[in-house]
Coordinates of C-alpha atoms in Angstrom, one line a residue:
M1 CA -30.1 -1.4 -38.1
R2 CA -28.5 2.1 -37.9
A3 CA -25.1 2.9 -39.1
A4 CA -23.2 6.0 -37.9
K5 CA -20.1 5.9 -40.0
D6 CA -17.0 7.6 -38.6
L7 CA -18.6 8.4 -35.2
V8 CA -17.2 7.3 -31.9
S9 CA -20.1 5.4 -30.2
L10 CA -21.4 6.8 -26.9
W11 CA -23.0 3.5 -25.9
T12 CA -21.8 2.0 -22.7
T13 CA -23.3 -1.4 -23.3
G14 CA -23.0 -4.2 -25.8
I15 CA -19.8 -5.3 -27.6
K16 CA -17.2 -3.7 -29.8
V17 CA -15.4 -5.8 -32.5
K18 CA -12.2 -4.3 -33.9
V19 CA -12.0 -4.3 -37.7
R20 CA -9.2 -3.3 -40.1
N21 CA -11.3 -2.4 -43.2
D22 CA -14.8 -2.2 -44.7
L23 CA -14.7 -5.9 -45.6
E24 CA -14.1 -7.0 -42.0
E25 CA -16.8 -4.5 -40.8
S26 CA -19.3 -6.1 -43.2
A27 CA -18.2 -9.6 -42.3
A28 CA -18.7 -8.9 -38.5
S29 CA -22.2 -7.4 -39.1
K30 CA -23.3 -10.3 -41.4
W31 CA -22.0 -12.9 -39.0
I32 CA -23.7 -11.6 -35.9
V33 CA -27.0 -11.0 -37.8
A34 CA -26.8 -14.6 -39.1
Q35 CA -26.5 -16.0 -35.6
L36 CA -29.6 -14.3 -34.2
P37 CA -32.6 -16.5 -33.7
E38 CA -35.6 -16.0 -35.9
S39 CA -37.5 -14.8 -32.8
F40 CA -35.0 -11.8 -32.4
P41 CA -36.2 -8.9 -34.6
V42 CA -33.1 -7.6 -36.5
S43 CA -34.5 -4.1 -36.2
Q44 CA -33.7 -4.2 -32.5
L45 CA -30.0 -4.5 -33.1
E46 CA -28.1 -1.2 -33.4
V47 CA -24.9 -1.4 -35.5
S48 CA -22.5 1.6 -35.3
P49 CA -19.1 1.7 -37.0
G50 CA -16.6 4.0 -35.3
H51 CA -13.0 5.0 -34.7
S52 CA -10.9 5.4 -31.6
S53 CA -7.2 5.7 -30.8
D54 CA -7.0 1.9 -31.1
G55 CA -8.4 1.9 -34.7
S56 CA -11.7 1.1 -36.3
Y57 CA -14.4 -1.0 -34.7
V58 CA -18.1 -1.9 -35.0
H59 CA -20.3 -1.5 -31.9
F60 CA -23.3 -3.8 -31.5
H61 CA -26.0 -2.9 -29.1
V62 CA -29.5 -4.1 -28.4
R63 CA -32.0 -1.3 -28.3
D64 CA -32.8 -0.3 -24.7
D65 CA -36.5 -0.9 -24.8
F66 CA -36.1 -4.4 -26.3
S67 CA -33.3 -5.1 -23.9
A68 CA -35.6 -4.3 -21.0
I69 CA -38.1 -6.9 -22.3
L70 CA -35.5 -9.6 -22.8
T71 CA -33.6 -9.0 -19.5
P72 CA -35.7 -7.0 -17.0
D73 CA -33.4 -5.6 -14.4
N74 CA -30.5 -7.2 -16.4
D75 CA -31.7 -10.7 -15.4
T76 CA -30.5 -13.1 -18.1
G77 CA -32.1 -16.1 -16.5
K78 CA -35.1 -16.2 -18.8
L79 CA -33.3 -15.0 -21.9
A80 CA -33.5 -18.4 -23.7
A81 CA -37.1 -18.9 -22.8
Q82 CA -38.0 -15.3 -24.0
L83 CA -36.6 -16.2 -27.5
H84 CA -37.8 -19.8 -27.6
L85 CA -34.3 -21.3 -27.5
D86 CA -33.5 -24.8 -26.4
P87 CA -29.8 -24.5 -25.4
E88 CA -29.8 -27.8 -23.4
N89 CA -30.7 -29.9 -26.5
C90 CA -29.4 -27.7 -29.4
D91 CA -25.8 -26.6 -29.5
Q92 CA -26.6 -23.8 -31.9
D93 CA -29.2 -22.4 -29.5
L94 CA -26.6 -22.5 -26.7
E95 CA -24.2 -20.5 -28.8
R96 CA -27.1 -18.1 -29.6
E97 CA -27.9 -17.6 -25.9
I98 CA -24.2 -16.9 -25.2
L99 CA -24.0 -14.3 -28.1
L100 CA -27.2 -12.6 -27.0
A101 CA -26.1 -12.4 -23.3
I102 CA -22.8 -10.8 -24.5
L103 CA -24.7 -8.4 -26.7
L104 CA -26.9 -7.4 -23.7
C105 CA -23.9 -6.9 -21.4
P106 CA -24.4 -3.7 -19.3
V107 CA -20.7 -2.8 -19.8
V108 CA -19.0 -2.9 -23.2
I109 CA -17.0 -6.0 -24.0
E110 CA -14.3 -5.5 -26.6
F111 CA -13.0 -8.1 -29.0
P112 CA -9.9 -7.5 -31.1
S113 CA -11.4 -9.4 -34.0
L114 CA -14.5 -11.2 -35.2
Q115 CA -12.6 -14.5 -34.9
E116 CA -11.9 -13.8 -31.2
L117 CA -15.6 -13.3 -30.6
I118 CA -16.4 -16.6 -32.4
S119 CA -13.7 -18.4 -30.4
T120 CA -15.0 -16.9 -27.1
I121 CA -18.5 -18.2 -27.9
R122 CA -17.2 -21.7 -28.7
I123 CA -15.0 -21.8 -25.5
R124 CA -18.0 -20.8 -23.4
A125 CA -20.2 -23.4 -25.0
A126 CA -17.5 -26.1 -24.4
I127 CA -17.3 -25.1 -20.8
V128 CA -21.1 -25.3 -20.3
Q129 CA -21.3 -28.6 -22.0
A130 CA -18.5 -30.1 -19.9
A131 CA -19.9 -28.6 -16.7
R132 CA -23.2 -30.2 -17.3
R133 CA -21.5 -33.6 -17.5
T134 CA -19.1 -33.0 -14.6
S135 CA -19.5 -35.4 -11.6
L136 CA -17.0 -35.3 -8.8
A137 CA -16.4 -36.1 -5.1
F138 CA -15.8 -33.1 -2.9
A139 CA -12.5 -33.1 -1.0
T140 CA -10.1 -30.4 0.2
Y141 CA -7.2 -32.3 1.7
E142 CA -6.9 -35.1 -0.9
A143 CA -7.1 -35.3 -4.7
E144 CA -7.3 -38.1 -7.2
R145 CA -6.9 -38.2 -11.0
P146 CA -7.1 -41.0 -13.5
A147 CA -3.8 -42.8 -13.3
D148 CA -3.7 -43.5 -17.0
Y149 CA -3.4 -39.7 -17.7
W150 CA -2.0 -38.0 -14.7
H151 CA 1.0 -38.4 -12.3
Y152 CA 1.2 -36.6 -9.0
D153 CA 4.4 -34.9 -8.0
E154 CA 4.9 -33.3 -4.6
D155 CA 6.4 -30.2 -6.0
R156 CA 4.6 -29.9 -9.4
G157 CA 1.1 -31.2 -8.6
F158 CA -0.7 -33.4 -11.0
V159 CA 1.1 -33.4 -14.3
L160 CA 0.0 -34.8 -17.7
L161 CA 1.7 -38.0 -18.7
P162 CA 3.8 -37.6 -21.9
G163 CA 2.0 -38.4 -25.1
K164 CA -1.4 -38.2 -23.5
S165 CA -4.2 -36.0 -24.8
L166 CA -4.8 -33.0 -22.5
I167 CA -8.4 -32.8 -23.6
S168 CA -9.1 -36.5 -22.9
A169 CA -7.3 -36.2 -19.5
L170 CA -9.4 -33.2 -18.4
E171 CA -12.6 -34.9 -19.6
K172 CA -11.9 -38.1 -17.8
A173 CA -10.9 -36.4 -14.6
T174 CA -14.1 -34.3 -14.5
N175 CA -16.4 -37.1 -15.7
S176 CA -15.0 -40.7 -15.3
G177 CA -17.8 -42.2 -17.3
D178 CA -18.5 -44.6 -14.5
A179 CA -21.5 -43.9 -12.2
N180 CA -19.6 -45.6 -9.4
K181 CA -16.4 -43.6 -9.8
Q182 CA -15.9 -39.9 -9.0
Y183 CA -12.5 -38.3 -8.7
T184 CA -11.9 -35.9 -5.8
F185 CA -11.7 -32.2 -6.3
S186 CA -12.2 -28.9 -4.5
C187 CA -14.7 -26.7 -6.3
R188 CA -12.0 -24.2 -7.2
R189 CA -9.8 -26.8 -8.8
A190 CA -12.7 -28.3 -10.7
S191 CA -13.6 -25.0 -12.2
E192 CA -9.9 -24.6 -13.3
Y193 CA -10.0 -27.9 -15.1
L194 CA -13.2 -26.9 -16.9
V195 CA -11.8 -23.5 -18.0
L196 CA -8.7 -25.2 -19.3
L197 CA -10.8 -27.8 -21.1
G198 CA -12.8 -25.1 -22.9
L199 CA -9.6 -23.3 -23.9
A200 CA -7.8 -26.5 -25.0
R201 CA -10.7 -27.6 -27.2
E202 CA -10.9 -24.3 -29.0
A203 CA -7.1 -23.9 -29.3
R204 CA -6.9 -27.3 -31.0
N205 CA -9.0 -25.8 -33.8
S206 CA -7.8 -22.3 -33.9
N207 CA -4.3 -21.9 -32.4
A208 CA -2.0 -24.9 -32.9
V209 CA 0.9 -23.1 -31.3
L210 CA -1.1 -22.5 -28.1
Y211 CA -2.5 -26.0 -28.1
R212 CA 1.0 -27.5 -28.1
A213 CA 2.1 -25.0 -25.4
L214 CA -0.9 -26.0 -23.2
H215 CA 0.3 -29.6 -23.4
Q216 CA 3.8 -28.6 -22.6
Q217 CA 2.7 -26.7 -19.6
A218 CA 0.5 -29.5 -18.3
E219 CA 3.4 -31.9 -18.6
T220 CA 5.7 -29.5 -16.7
R221 CA 3.7 -28.5 -13.7
A222 CA 0.1 -27.6 -12.7
L223 CA -1.0 -24.0 -12.6
K224 CA -3.4 -23.4 -9.7
G225 CA -5.2 -20.7 -7.8
R226 CA -4.1 -17.1 -8.3
E227 CA -1.5 -18.2 -10.9
F228 CA -4.1 -20.0 -12.9
E229 CA -6.3 -17.0 -12.8
Q230 CA -3.5 -14.7 -13.9
V231 CA -2.8 -16.9 -16.9
F232 CA -6.2 -18.2 -18.1
V233 CA -9.0 -15.8 -17.0
R234 CA -9.9 -12.2 -17.1
T235 CA -12.9 -10.3 -15.5
I236 CA -15.9 -8.4 -16.8
G237 CA -17.1 -5.8 -14.3
S238 CA -15.3 -4.6 -11.2
S239 CA -15.9 -3.4 -7.6
S240 CA -16.1 0.2 -8.9
E241 CA -18.3 -0.8 -11.9
P242 CA -20.2 -3.9 -10.7
L243 CA -22.4 -6.1 -12.9
P244 CA -26.0 -6.4 -11.9
I245 CA -26.6 -9.3 -9.5
R246 CA -28.7 -11.4 -11.9
Y247 CA -26.6 -10.7 -15.0
F248 CA -24.7 -13.8 -16.2
I249 CA -23.3 -15.1 -19.5
P250 CA -23.3 -18.9 -20.1
G251 CA -19.8 -20.0 -19.3
D252 CA -19.1 -17.4 -16.7
R253 CA -17.0 -18.6 -13.7
T254 CA -18.2 -17.1 -10.5
W255 CA -17.6 -17.4 -6.8
F256 CA -20.5 -17.2 -4.3
R257 CA -19.2 -16.1 -0.9
N258 CA -20.3 -17.7 2.4
I259 CA -21.2 -14.7 4.5
D260 CA -21.7 -16.7 7.7
P261 CA -18.5 -16.4 9.8
A262 CA -18.8 -19.8 11.6
S263 CA -19.5 -22.1 8.7
A264 CA -17.0 -20.1 6.5
E265 CA -14.3 -21.4 8.9
V266 CA -14.8 -25.0 7.6
T267 CA -12.2 -25.6 5.0
G268 CA -13.8 -25.7 1.5
Y269 CA -16.9 -23.8 2.6
E270 CA -15.5 -20.2 2.5
G271 CA -17.6 -20.0 -0.7
S272 CA -18.4 -21.9 -3.8
W273 CA -16.9 -21.7 -7.3
T274 CA -19.3 -22.7 -10.2
F275 CA -20.3 -21.9 -13.7
Y276 CA -23.4 -20.3 -15.1
L277 CA -24.9 -22.8 -17.6
G278 CA -27.6 -20.5 -19.1
S279 CA -31.4 -20.6 -18.7
G280 CA -31.1 -19.6 -15.1
K281 CA -29.0 -22.6 -14.0
F282 CA -25.7 -23.1 -12.3
A283 CA -23.5 -26.2 -12.3
D284 CA -23.6 -28.7 -9.4
F285 CA -20.3 -30.7 -9.6
W286 CA -21.2 -33.0 -6.7
R287 CA -24.7 -34.4 -7.5
R288 CA -24.9 -36.2 -10.8
D289 CA -27.5 -34.8 -13.2
R290 CA -28.4 -32.0 -10.8
V291 CA -28.2 -28.2 -11.2
F292 CA -28.8 -25.2 -9.1
T293 CA -30.9 -22.1 -9.8
L294 CA -29.6 -18.9 -8.4
E295 CA -32.2 -19.2 -5.6
T296 CA -31.3 -22.8 -4.6
K297 CA -27.5 -22.0 -4.9
L298 CA -27.9 -19.1 -2.4
A299 CA -30.2 -21.3 -0.1
C300 CA -27.5 -24.0 -0.2
I301 CA -24.7 -21.6 0.9
Y302 CA -27.0 -20.0 3.5
H303 CA -27.9 -23.3 5.1
W304 CA -24.3 -24.3 5.6
R305 CA -24.6 -22.4 8.9
N306 CA -27.5 -24.7 9.9
A307 CA -25.7 -27.9 9.1
L308 CA -22.6 -27.6 11.2
I309 CA -21.5 -30.8 12.9
R310 CA -18.3 -32.2 14.5
D311 CA -16.6 -35.2 13.1
A312 CA -15.0 -38.0 15.1
A313 CA -11.9 -35.9 15.6
G314 CA -13.9 -33.0 16.9
E315 CA -13.4 -30.9 13.7
L316 CA -16.3 -28.8 12.4
Q317 CA -17.8 -30.2 9.1
I318 CA -20.9 -29.6 7.0
D319 CA -23.7 -32.2 6.9
E320 CA -24.5 -32.1 3.2
N321 CA -27.6 -34.4 3.6
K322 CA -29.0 -31.9 6.0
V323 CA -28.2 -29.0 3.6
D324 CA -30.2 -30.8 0.9
Q325 CA -33.1 -31.3 3.3
L326 CA -33.1 -27.7 4.4
I327 CA -33.0 -26.4 0.7
D328 CA -36.1 -28.5 -0.1
E329 CA -37.9 -27.2 3.0
T330 CA -37.0 -23.6 2.1
C331 CA -38.2 -23.9 -1.5
R332 CA -41.6 -25.1 -0.2
T333 CA -41.8 -22.0 2.0
P334 CA -41.8 -18.8 -0.1
K335 CA -41.4 -16.5 2.9
A336 CA -38.4 -18.4 4.1
L337 CA -36.8 -18.2 0.7
E338 CA -37.5 -14.5 0.5
E339 CA -35.8 -13.9 3.8
I340 CA -32.7 -15.9 2.7
L341 CA -32.5 -14.0 -0.6
H342 CA -32.9 -10.7 1.2
E343 CA -29.6 -11.5 3.0
T344 CA -27.7 -13.3 0.3
L345 CA -28.8 -11.8 -3.1
R346 CA -26.6 -8.7 -2.7
L347 CA -23.1 -7.8 -3.9
Q348 CA -20.2 -9.0 -1.8
S349 CA -18.3 -6.5 0.3
P350 CA -14.6 -6.1 -0.4
L351 CA -12.4 -8.8 1.1
G352 CA -11.5 -8.0 4.7
T353 CA -14.7 -6.0 5.3
S354 CA -17.9 -7.1 6.9
G355 CA -21.4 -6.9 5.5
G356 CA -22.5 -7.5 1.9
G357 CA -24.0 -10.5 0.2
C358 CA -22.9 -13.6 -1.8
I359 CA -22.7 -12.2 -5.3
E360 CA -19.4 -11.1 -6.9
P361 CA -19.3 -7.7 -8.6
H362 CA -17.6 -9.2 -11.6
R363 CA -17.7 -12.4 -13.7
E364 CA -14.7 -14.3 -14.9
R365 CA -14.2 -15.0 -18.6
P366 CA -11.8 -17.3 -20.4
C367 CA -8.8 -15.5 -22.0
L368 CA -8.6 -14.7 -25.6
I369 CA -6.7 -17.3 -27.6
C370 CA -6.4 -16.5 -31.3
P371 CA -2.9 -16.5 -32.6
E372 CA -2.4 -12.8 -33.1
T373 CA -4.3 -11.6 -30.1
T374 CA -4.1 -14.3 -27.4
E375 CA -3.9 -13.1 -23.8
V376 CA -2.4 -16.5 -22.6
V377 CA 1.2 -16.3 -21.5
L378 CA 2.3 -19.6 -20.0
P379 CA 5.1 -19.4 -17.5
D380 CA 7.0 -22.5 -18.4
C381 CA 6.6 -22.4 -22.2
E382 CA 7.6 -20.3 -25.2
P383 CA 5.2 -17.5 -26.1
A384 CA 2.1 -18.9 -27.6
R385 CA 1.7 -16.4 -30.5
E386 CA 2.8 -17.4 -34.0

């Protein structure tokens, strides 16, 4: 490792962790090194203390030549396999994959403390674990929640019943535990429940004030859509500084746009919200024990155009069974898949413009939640900082 004391780092990749003194600087370095898998050579991690107008920090960066080996073209899909991790069966390996993907970020991610980095990793891991188990029924005009946890109010949406555990309520809504029972969600609302579940699980351990405020908010009214995003998520990357199309961190929330004008007119099929699970896989909320790869996710969205039908009322719908059949056929025909990816595996154009592909230029991350540095400001509660 290289230390460049008192220099402002010129690196534009990796992570910065803010520190207040040499003790915190040493703790941050020791913690990150301790989390690296044995298959990761410590010599490939650059560590550079520095100073800026915001104070002191430590910049962690994977050497460019090794980064290119781990994530060629910034593709994180095979990162776990490259380092012989088993994130699906080992929780520690999942957290390692998350940390490594963050360290390999092509834009700098800043953390106001080491604890905030640790909490971020745990939140993302909780989201991934919950998303793997999620099993729902797709619906856009109706919604159902477990009646022993939630009450529906016309003005306030689904509100948590007093005295009930928010974590248990979110877990049961997204996975009933009954193979014959699935609650109805849109993909956007499902993704919101999983983000909130990850935040609540970590807040229970690291920010009691915020944890109580999350309960109070859930008992008051539901936060949805744009308001939910303003309160609970932030972005990495932007239209002017887009992330590479195959770069994802486990726990990222992302939206794949449907670029076909006809099928995008069907309510609920304008695009698809989901989570990156790691190891090149994305969550499938609707088919129990199934996941997407990036390729099959894009093939699914592409084939919505080829599965348009009219229901008994004459309204356009998507035949999901036909979509599944078309995906299977496409995956058996490399040339057909290549043609679909040529059209879809591109950055989205700005909203309101034509052209572009299905991939967002940014990824959504959960908000920071530690007591002194939380980004969460709940509209119907007292400030969540101690």
